[in-house]
Short mmCIF file of N, CA and C in Angstrom, two decimals:
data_model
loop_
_atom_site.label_atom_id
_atom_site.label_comp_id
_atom_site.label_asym_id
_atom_site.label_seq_id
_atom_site.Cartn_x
_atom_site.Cartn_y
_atom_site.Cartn_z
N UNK A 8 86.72 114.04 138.50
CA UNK A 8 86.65 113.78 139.91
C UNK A 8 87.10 112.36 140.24
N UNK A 9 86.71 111.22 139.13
CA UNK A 9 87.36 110.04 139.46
C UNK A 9 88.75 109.96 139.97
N UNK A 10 89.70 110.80 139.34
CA UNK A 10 90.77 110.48 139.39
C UNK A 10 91.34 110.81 140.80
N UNK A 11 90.85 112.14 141.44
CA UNK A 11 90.84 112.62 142.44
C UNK A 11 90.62 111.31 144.01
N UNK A 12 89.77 110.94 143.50
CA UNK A 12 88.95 109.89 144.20
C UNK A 12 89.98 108.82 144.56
N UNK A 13 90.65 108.62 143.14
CA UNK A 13 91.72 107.53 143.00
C UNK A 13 92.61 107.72 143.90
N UNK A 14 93.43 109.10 143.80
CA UNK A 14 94.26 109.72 144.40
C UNK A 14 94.25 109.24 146.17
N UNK A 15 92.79 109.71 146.69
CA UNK A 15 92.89 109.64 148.03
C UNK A 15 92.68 108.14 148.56
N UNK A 16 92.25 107.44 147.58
CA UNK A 16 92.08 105.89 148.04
C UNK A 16 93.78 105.47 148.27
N UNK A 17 94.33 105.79 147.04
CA UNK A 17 95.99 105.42 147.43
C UNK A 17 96.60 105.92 148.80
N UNK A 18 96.08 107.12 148.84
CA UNK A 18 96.55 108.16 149.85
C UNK A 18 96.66 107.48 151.54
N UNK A 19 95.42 107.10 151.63
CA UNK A 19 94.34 106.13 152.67
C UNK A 19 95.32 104.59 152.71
N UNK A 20 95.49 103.94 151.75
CA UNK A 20 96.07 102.49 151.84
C UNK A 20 97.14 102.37 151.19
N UNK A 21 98.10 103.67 151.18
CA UNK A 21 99.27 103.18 150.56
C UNK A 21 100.55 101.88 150.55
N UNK A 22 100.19 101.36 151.52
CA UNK A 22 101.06 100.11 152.00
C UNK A 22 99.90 98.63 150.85
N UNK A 23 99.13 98.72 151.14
CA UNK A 23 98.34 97.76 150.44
C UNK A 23 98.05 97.90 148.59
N UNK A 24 97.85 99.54 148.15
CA UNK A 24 97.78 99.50 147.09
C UNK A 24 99.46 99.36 146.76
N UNK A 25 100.30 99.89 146.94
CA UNK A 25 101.84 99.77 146.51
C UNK A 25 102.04 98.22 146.65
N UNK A 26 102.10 97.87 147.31
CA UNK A 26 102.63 96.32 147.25
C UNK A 26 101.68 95.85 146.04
N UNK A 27 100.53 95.99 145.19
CA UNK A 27 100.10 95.34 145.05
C UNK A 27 100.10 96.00 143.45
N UNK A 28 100.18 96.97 143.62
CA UNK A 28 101.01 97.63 142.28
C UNK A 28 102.37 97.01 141.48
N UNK A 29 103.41 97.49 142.97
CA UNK A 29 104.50 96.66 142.47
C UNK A 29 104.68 95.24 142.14
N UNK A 30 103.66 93.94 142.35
CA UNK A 30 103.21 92.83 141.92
C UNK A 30 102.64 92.67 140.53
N UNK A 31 102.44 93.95 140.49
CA UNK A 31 101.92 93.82 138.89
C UNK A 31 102.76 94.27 138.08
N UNK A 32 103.55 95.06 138.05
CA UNK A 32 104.40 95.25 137.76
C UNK A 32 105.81 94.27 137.86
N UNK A 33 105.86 93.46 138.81
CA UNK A 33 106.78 92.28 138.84
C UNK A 33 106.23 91.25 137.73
N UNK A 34 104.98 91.31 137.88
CA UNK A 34 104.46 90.68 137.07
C UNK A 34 104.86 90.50 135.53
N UNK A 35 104.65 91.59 134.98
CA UNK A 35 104.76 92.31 134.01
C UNK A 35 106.73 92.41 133.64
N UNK A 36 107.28 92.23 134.46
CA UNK A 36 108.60 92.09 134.27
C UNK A 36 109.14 90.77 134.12
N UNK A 37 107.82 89.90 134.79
CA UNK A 37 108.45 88.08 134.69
C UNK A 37 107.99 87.49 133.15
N UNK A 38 106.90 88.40 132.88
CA UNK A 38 106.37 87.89 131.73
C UNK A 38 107.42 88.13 130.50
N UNK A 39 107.80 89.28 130.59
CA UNK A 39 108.92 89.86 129.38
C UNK A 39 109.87 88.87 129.55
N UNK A 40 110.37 88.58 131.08
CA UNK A 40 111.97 87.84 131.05
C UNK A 40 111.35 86.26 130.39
N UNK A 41 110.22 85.42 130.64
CA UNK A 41 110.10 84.63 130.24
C UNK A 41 110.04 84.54 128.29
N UNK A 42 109.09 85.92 128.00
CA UNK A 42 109.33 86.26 126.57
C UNK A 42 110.77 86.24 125.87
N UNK A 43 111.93 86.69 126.20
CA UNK A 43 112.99 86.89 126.31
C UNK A 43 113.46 85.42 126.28
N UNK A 44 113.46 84.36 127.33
CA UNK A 44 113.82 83.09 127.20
C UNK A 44 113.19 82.65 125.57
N UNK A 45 112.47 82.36 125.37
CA UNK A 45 111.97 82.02 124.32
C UNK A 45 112.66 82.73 123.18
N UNK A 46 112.55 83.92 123.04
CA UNK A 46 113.33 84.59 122.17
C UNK A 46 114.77 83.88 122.12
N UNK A 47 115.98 83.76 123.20
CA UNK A 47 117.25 83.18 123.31
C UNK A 47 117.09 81.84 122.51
N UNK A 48 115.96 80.67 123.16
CA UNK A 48 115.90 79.50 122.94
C UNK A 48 115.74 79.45 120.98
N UNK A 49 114.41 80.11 120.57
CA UNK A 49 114.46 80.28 119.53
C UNK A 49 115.57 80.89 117.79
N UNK A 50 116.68 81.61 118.85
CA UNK A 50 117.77 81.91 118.56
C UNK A 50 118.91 81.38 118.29
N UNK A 51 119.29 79.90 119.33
CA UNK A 51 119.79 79.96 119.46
C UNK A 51 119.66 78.35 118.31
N UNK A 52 118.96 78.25 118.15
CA UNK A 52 118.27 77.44 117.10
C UNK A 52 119.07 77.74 115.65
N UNK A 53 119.09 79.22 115.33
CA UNK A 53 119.35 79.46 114.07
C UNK A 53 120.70 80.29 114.24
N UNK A 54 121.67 80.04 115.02
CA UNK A 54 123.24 80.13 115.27
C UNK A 54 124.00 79.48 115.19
N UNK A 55 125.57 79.79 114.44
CA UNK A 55 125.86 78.51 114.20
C UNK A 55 126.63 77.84 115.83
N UNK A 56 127.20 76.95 115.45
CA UNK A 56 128.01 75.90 116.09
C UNK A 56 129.05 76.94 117.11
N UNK A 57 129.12 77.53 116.74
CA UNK A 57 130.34 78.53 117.67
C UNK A 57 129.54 79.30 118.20
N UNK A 58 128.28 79.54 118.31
CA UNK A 58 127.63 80.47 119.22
C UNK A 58 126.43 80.36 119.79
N UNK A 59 126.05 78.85 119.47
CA UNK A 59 124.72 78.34 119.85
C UNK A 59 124.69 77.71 121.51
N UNK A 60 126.08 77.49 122.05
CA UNK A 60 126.21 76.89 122.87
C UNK A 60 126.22 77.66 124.07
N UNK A 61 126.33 79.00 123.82
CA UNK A 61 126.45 79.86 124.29
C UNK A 61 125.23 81.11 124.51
N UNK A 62 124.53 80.99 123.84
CA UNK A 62 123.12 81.71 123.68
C UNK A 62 121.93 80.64 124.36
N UNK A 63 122.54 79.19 123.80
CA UNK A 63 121.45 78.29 125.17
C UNK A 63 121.64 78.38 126.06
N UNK A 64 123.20 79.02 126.92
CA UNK A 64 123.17 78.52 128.61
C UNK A 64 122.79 79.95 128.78
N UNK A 65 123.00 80.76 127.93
CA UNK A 65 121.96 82.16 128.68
C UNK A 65 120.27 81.77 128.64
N UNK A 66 119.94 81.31 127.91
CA UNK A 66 118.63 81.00 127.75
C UNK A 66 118.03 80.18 129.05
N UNK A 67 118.73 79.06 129.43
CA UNK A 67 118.88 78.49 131.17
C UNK A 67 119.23 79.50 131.69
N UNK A 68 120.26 80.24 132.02
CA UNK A 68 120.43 81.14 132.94
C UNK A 68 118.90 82.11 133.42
N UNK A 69 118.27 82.65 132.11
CA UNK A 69 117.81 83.33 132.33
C UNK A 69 116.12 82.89 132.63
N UNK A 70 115.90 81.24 132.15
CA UNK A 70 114.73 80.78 132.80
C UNK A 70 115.16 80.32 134.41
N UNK A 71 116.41 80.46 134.99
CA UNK A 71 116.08 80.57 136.35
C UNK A 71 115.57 81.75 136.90
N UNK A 72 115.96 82.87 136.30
CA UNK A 72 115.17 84.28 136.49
C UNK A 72 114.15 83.97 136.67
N UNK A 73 113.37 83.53 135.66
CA UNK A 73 111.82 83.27 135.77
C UNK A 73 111.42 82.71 136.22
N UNK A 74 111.70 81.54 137.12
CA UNK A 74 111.48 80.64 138.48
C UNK A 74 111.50 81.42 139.15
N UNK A 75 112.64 82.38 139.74
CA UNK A 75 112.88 83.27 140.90
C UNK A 75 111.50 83.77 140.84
N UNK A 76 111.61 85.11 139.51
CA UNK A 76 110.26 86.13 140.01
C UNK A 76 109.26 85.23 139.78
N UNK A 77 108.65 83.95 139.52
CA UNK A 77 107.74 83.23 139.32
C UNK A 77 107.63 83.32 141.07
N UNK A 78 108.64 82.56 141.77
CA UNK A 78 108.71 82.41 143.11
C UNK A 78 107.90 83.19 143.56
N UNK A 79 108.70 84.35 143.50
CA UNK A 79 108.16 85.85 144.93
C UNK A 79 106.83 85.70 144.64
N UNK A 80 106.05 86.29 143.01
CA UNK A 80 105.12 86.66 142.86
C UNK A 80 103.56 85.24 143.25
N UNK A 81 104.30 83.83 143.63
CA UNK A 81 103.27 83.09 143.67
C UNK A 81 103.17 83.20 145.11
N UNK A 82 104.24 83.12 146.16
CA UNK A 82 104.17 84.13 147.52
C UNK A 82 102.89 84.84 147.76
N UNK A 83 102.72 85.36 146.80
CA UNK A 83 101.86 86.81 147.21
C UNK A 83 100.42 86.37 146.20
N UNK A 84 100.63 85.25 145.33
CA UNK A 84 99.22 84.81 144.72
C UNK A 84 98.75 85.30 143.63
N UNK A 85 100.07 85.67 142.95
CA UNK A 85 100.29 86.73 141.76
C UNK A 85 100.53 85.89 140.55
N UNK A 86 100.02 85.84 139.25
CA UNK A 86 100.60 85.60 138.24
C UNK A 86 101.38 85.96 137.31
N UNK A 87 102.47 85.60 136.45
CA UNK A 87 103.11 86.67 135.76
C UNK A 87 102.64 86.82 134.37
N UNK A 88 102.37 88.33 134.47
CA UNK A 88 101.64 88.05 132.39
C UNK A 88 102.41 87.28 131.55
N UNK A 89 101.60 87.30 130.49
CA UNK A 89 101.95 86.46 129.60
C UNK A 89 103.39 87.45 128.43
N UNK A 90 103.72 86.82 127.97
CA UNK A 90 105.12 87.15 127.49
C UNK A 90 104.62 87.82 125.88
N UNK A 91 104.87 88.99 124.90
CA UNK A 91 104.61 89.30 124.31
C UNK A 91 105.35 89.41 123.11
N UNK A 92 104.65 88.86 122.27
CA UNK A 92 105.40 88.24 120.84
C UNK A 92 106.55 89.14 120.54
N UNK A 93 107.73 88.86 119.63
CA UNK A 93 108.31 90.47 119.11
C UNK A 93 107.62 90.72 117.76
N UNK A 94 107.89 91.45 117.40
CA UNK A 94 107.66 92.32 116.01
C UNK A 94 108.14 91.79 114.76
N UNK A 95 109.27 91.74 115.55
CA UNK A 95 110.71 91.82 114.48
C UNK A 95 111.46 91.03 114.91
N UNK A 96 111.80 89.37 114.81
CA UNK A 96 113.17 88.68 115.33
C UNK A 96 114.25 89.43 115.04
N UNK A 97 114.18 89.55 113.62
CA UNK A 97 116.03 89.86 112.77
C UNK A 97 115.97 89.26 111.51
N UNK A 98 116.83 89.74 110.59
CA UNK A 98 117.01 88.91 109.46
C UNK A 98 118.18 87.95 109.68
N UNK A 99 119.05 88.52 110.65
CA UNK A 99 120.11 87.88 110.79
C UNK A 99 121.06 87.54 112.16
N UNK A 100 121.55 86.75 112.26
CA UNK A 100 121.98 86.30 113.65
C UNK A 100 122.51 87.54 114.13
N UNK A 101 123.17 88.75 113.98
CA UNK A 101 123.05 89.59 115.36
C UNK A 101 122.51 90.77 115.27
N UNK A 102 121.48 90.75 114.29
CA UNK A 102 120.36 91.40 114.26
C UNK A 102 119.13 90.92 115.72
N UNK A 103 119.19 89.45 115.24
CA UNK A 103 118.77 88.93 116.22
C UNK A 103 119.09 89.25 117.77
N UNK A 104 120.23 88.78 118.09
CA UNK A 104 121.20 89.07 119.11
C UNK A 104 121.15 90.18 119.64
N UNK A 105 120.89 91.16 118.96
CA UNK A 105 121.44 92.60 119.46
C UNK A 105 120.09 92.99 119.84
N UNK A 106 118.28 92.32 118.98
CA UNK A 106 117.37 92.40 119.52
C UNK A 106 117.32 91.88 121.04
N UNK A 107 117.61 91.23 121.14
CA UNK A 107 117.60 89.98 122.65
C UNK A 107 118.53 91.07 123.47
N UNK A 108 119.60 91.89 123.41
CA UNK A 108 120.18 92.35 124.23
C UNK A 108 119.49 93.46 124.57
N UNK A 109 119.01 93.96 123.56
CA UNK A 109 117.91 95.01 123.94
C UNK A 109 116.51 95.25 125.06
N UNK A 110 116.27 93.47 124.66
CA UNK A 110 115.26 92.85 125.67
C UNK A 110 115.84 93.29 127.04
N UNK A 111 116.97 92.56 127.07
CA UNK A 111 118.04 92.35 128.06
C UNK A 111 118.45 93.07 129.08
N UNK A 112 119.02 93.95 128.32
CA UNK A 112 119.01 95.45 129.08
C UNK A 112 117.58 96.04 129.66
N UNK A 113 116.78 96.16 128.90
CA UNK A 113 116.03 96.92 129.53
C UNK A 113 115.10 96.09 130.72
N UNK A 114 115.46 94.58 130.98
CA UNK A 114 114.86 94.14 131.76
C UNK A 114 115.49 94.28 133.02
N UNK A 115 116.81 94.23 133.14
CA UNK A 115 118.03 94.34 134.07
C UNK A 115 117.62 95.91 134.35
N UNK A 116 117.42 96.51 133.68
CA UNK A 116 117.10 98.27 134.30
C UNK A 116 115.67 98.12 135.08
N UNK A 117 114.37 97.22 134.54
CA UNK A 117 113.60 97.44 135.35
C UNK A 117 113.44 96.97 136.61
N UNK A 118 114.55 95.53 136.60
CA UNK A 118 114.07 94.68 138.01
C UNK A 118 115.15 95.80 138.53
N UNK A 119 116.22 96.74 138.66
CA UNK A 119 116.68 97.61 139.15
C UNK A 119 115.85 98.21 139.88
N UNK A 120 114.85 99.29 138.83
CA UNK A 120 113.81 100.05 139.36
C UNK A 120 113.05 99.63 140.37
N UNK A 121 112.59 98.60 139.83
CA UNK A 121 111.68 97.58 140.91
C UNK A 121 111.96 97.42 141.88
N UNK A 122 113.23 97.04 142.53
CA UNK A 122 114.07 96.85 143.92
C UNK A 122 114.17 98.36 144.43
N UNK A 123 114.15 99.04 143.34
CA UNK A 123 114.21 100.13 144.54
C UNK A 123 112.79 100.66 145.17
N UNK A 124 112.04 100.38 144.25
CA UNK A 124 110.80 100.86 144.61
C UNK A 124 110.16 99.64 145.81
N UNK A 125 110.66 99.21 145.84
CA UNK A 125 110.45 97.94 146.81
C UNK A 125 110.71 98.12 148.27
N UNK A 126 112.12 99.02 148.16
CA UNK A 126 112.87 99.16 149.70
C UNK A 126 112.13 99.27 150.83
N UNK A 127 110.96 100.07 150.40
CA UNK A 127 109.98 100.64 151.91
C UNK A 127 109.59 99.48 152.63
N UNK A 128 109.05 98.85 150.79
CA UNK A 128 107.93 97.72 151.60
C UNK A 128 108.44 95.88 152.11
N UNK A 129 109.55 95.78 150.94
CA UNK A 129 110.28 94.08 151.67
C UNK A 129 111.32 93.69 151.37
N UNK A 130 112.22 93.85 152.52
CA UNK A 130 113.71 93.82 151.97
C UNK A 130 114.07 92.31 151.58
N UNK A 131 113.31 91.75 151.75
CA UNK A 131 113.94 90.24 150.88
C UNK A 131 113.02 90.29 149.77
N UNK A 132 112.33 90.89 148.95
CA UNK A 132 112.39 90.84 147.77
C UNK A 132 113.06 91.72 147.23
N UNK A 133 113.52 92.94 147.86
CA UNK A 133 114.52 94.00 147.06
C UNK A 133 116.05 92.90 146.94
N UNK A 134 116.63 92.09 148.47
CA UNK A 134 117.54 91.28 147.76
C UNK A 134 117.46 90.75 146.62
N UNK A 135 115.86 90.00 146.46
CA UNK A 135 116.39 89.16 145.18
C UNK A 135 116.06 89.69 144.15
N UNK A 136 115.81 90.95 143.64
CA UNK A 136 115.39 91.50 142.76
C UNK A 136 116.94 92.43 142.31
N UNK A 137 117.95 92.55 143.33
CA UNK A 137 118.72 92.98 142.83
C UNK A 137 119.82 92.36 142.67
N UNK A 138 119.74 90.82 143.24
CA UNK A 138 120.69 89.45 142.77
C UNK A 138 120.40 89.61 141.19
N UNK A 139 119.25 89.36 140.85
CA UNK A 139 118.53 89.04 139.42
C UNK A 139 119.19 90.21 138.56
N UNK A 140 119.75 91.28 138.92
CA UNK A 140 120.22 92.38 138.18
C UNK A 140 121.10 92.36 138.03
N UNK A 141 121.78 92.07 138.86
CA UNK A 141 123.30 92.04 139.14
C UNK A 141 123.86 90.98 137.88
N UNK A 142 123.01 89.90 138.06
CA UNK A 142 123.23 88.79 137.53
C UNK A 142 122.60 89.11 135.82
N UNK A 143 121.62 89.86 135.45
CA UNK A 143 121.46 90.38 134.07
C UNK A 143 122.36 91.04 133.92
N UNK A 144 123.31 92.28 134.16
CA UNK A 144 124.28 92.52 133.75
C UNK A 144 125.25 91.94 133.79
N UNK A 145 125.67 91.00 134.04
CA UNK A 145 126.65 89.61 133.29
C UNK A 145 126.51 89.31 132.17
N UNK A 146 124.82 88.97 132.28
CA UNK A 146 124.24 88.19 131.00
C UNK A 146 124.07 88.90 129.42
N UNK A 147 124.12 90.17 130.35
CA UNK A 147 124.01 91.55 128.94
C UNK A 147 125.93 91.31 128.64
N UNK A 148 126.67 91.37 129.11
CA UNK A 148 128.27 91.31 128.33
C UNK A 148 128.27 89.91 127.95
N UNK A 149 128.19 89.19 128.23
CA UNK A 149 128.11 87.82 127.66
C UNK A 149 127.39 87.65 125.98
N UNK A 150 126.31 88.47 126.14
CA UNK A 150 125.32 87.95 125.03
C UNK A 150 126.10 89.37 123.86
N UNK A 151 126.73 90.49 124.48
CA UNK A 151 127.25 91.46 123.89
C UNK A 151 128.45 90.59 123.16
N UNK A 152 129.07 90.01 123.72
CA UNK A 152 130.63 89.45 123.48
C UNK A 152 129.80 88.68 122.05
N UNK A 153 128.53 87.76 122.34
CA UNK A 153 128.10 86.88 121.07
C UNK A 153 127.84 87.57 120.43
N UNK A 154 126.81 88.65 120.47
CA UNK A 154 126.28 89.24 119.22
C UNK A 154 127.83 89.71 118.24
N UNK A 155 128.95 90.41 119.12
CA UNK A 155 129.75 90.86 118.18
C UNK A 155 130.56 89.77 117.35
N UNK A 156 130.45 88.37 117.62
CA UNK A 156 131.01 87.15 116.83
C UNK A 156 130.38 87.17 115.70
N UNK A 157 129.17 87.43 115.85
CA UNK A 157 127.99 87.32 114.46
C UNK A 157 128.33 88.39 113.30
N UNK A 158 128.45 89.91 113.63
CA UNK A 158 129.02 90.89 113.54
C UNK A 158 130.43 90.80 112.58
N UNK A 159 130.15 90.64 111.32
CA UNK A 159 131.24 90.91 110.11
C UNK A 159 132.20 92.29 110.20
N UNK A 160 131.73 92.90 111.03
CA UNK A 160 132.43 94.41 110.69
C UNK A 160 132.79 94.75 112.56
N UNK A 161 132.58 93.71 113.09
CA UNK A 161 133.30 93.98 114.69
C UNK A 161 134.88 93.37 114.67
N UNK A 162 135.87 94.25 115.72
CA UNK A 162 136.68 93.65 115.75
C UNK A 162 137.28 92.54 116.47
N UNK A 163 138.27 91.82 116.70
CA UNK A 163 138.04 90.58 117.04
C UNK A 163 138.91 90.78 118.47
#
């Protein structure tokens, strides 16, 4: 019956629980992209000379991301979780790389999702949620173009 219960409370305040859902969920998306920076920064550490220079300005690029959704979500009095260790760096630079693009991608797909699920409720955070996407899929061919430098068996 709880759940039921749940159901009609949403039902009743859907403008207040949704916004406040999707905050947690922004949340939860700033925390990864900031995880993700760290991951780049830490990366870009153990790359050589021809590709380090290039994995740090994504690493800036992508801590302005995290200012942005830092932005919206302090707006609204929101914090962004905390960023969650990986598992697995890599043994090797585009092992590594190709982990981070993975990050990458799937963060660019969620602030996607996110903007759309947003539309009802505030069209200037759906803008900047889908600047931020627009702008991760750059950052995903860019970091694609590096990982395949690392890549002994890619062609050139």
């Amino acid at each position: 019956m709880a759940t039921g219960m749940g159901f009609f409370q949403k039902l009743f305040t859907p403008a207040v629980s949704a916004r406040a859902e999707l905050l947690e969920e922004l949340a939860v998306i700033a925390g990864r992209n900031q995880g993700l920076v760290e991951r780049l920064k830490r990366h870009a550490a153990l790359t050589g000379a021809s590709i380090k220079p290039g994995v740090e300005a994504l690493a800036e690029k992508e801590a302005a991301h995290v200012k942005a959704l830092h932005s919206i979500l302090a707006e609204h009095n929101v914090w962004s979780k905390l960023p969650e260790a990986a598992l697995h760096d890599g043994s090797n630079n585009w092992e590594r790389l190709s982990g981070d693009l993975a990050v990458l991608a799937a963060l660019a797909s969620d602030l996607r999702l996110n903007a759309m699920k947003w539309e009802s409720i505030d069209e200037d955070i759906v803008g900047k949620l889908r600047q931020l996407s627009i702008e991760d899929d750059d950052h995903e061919s860019e970091l694609r173009h590096l990982a395949m430098k690392c890549d002994a068996l890619a062609l050139d």
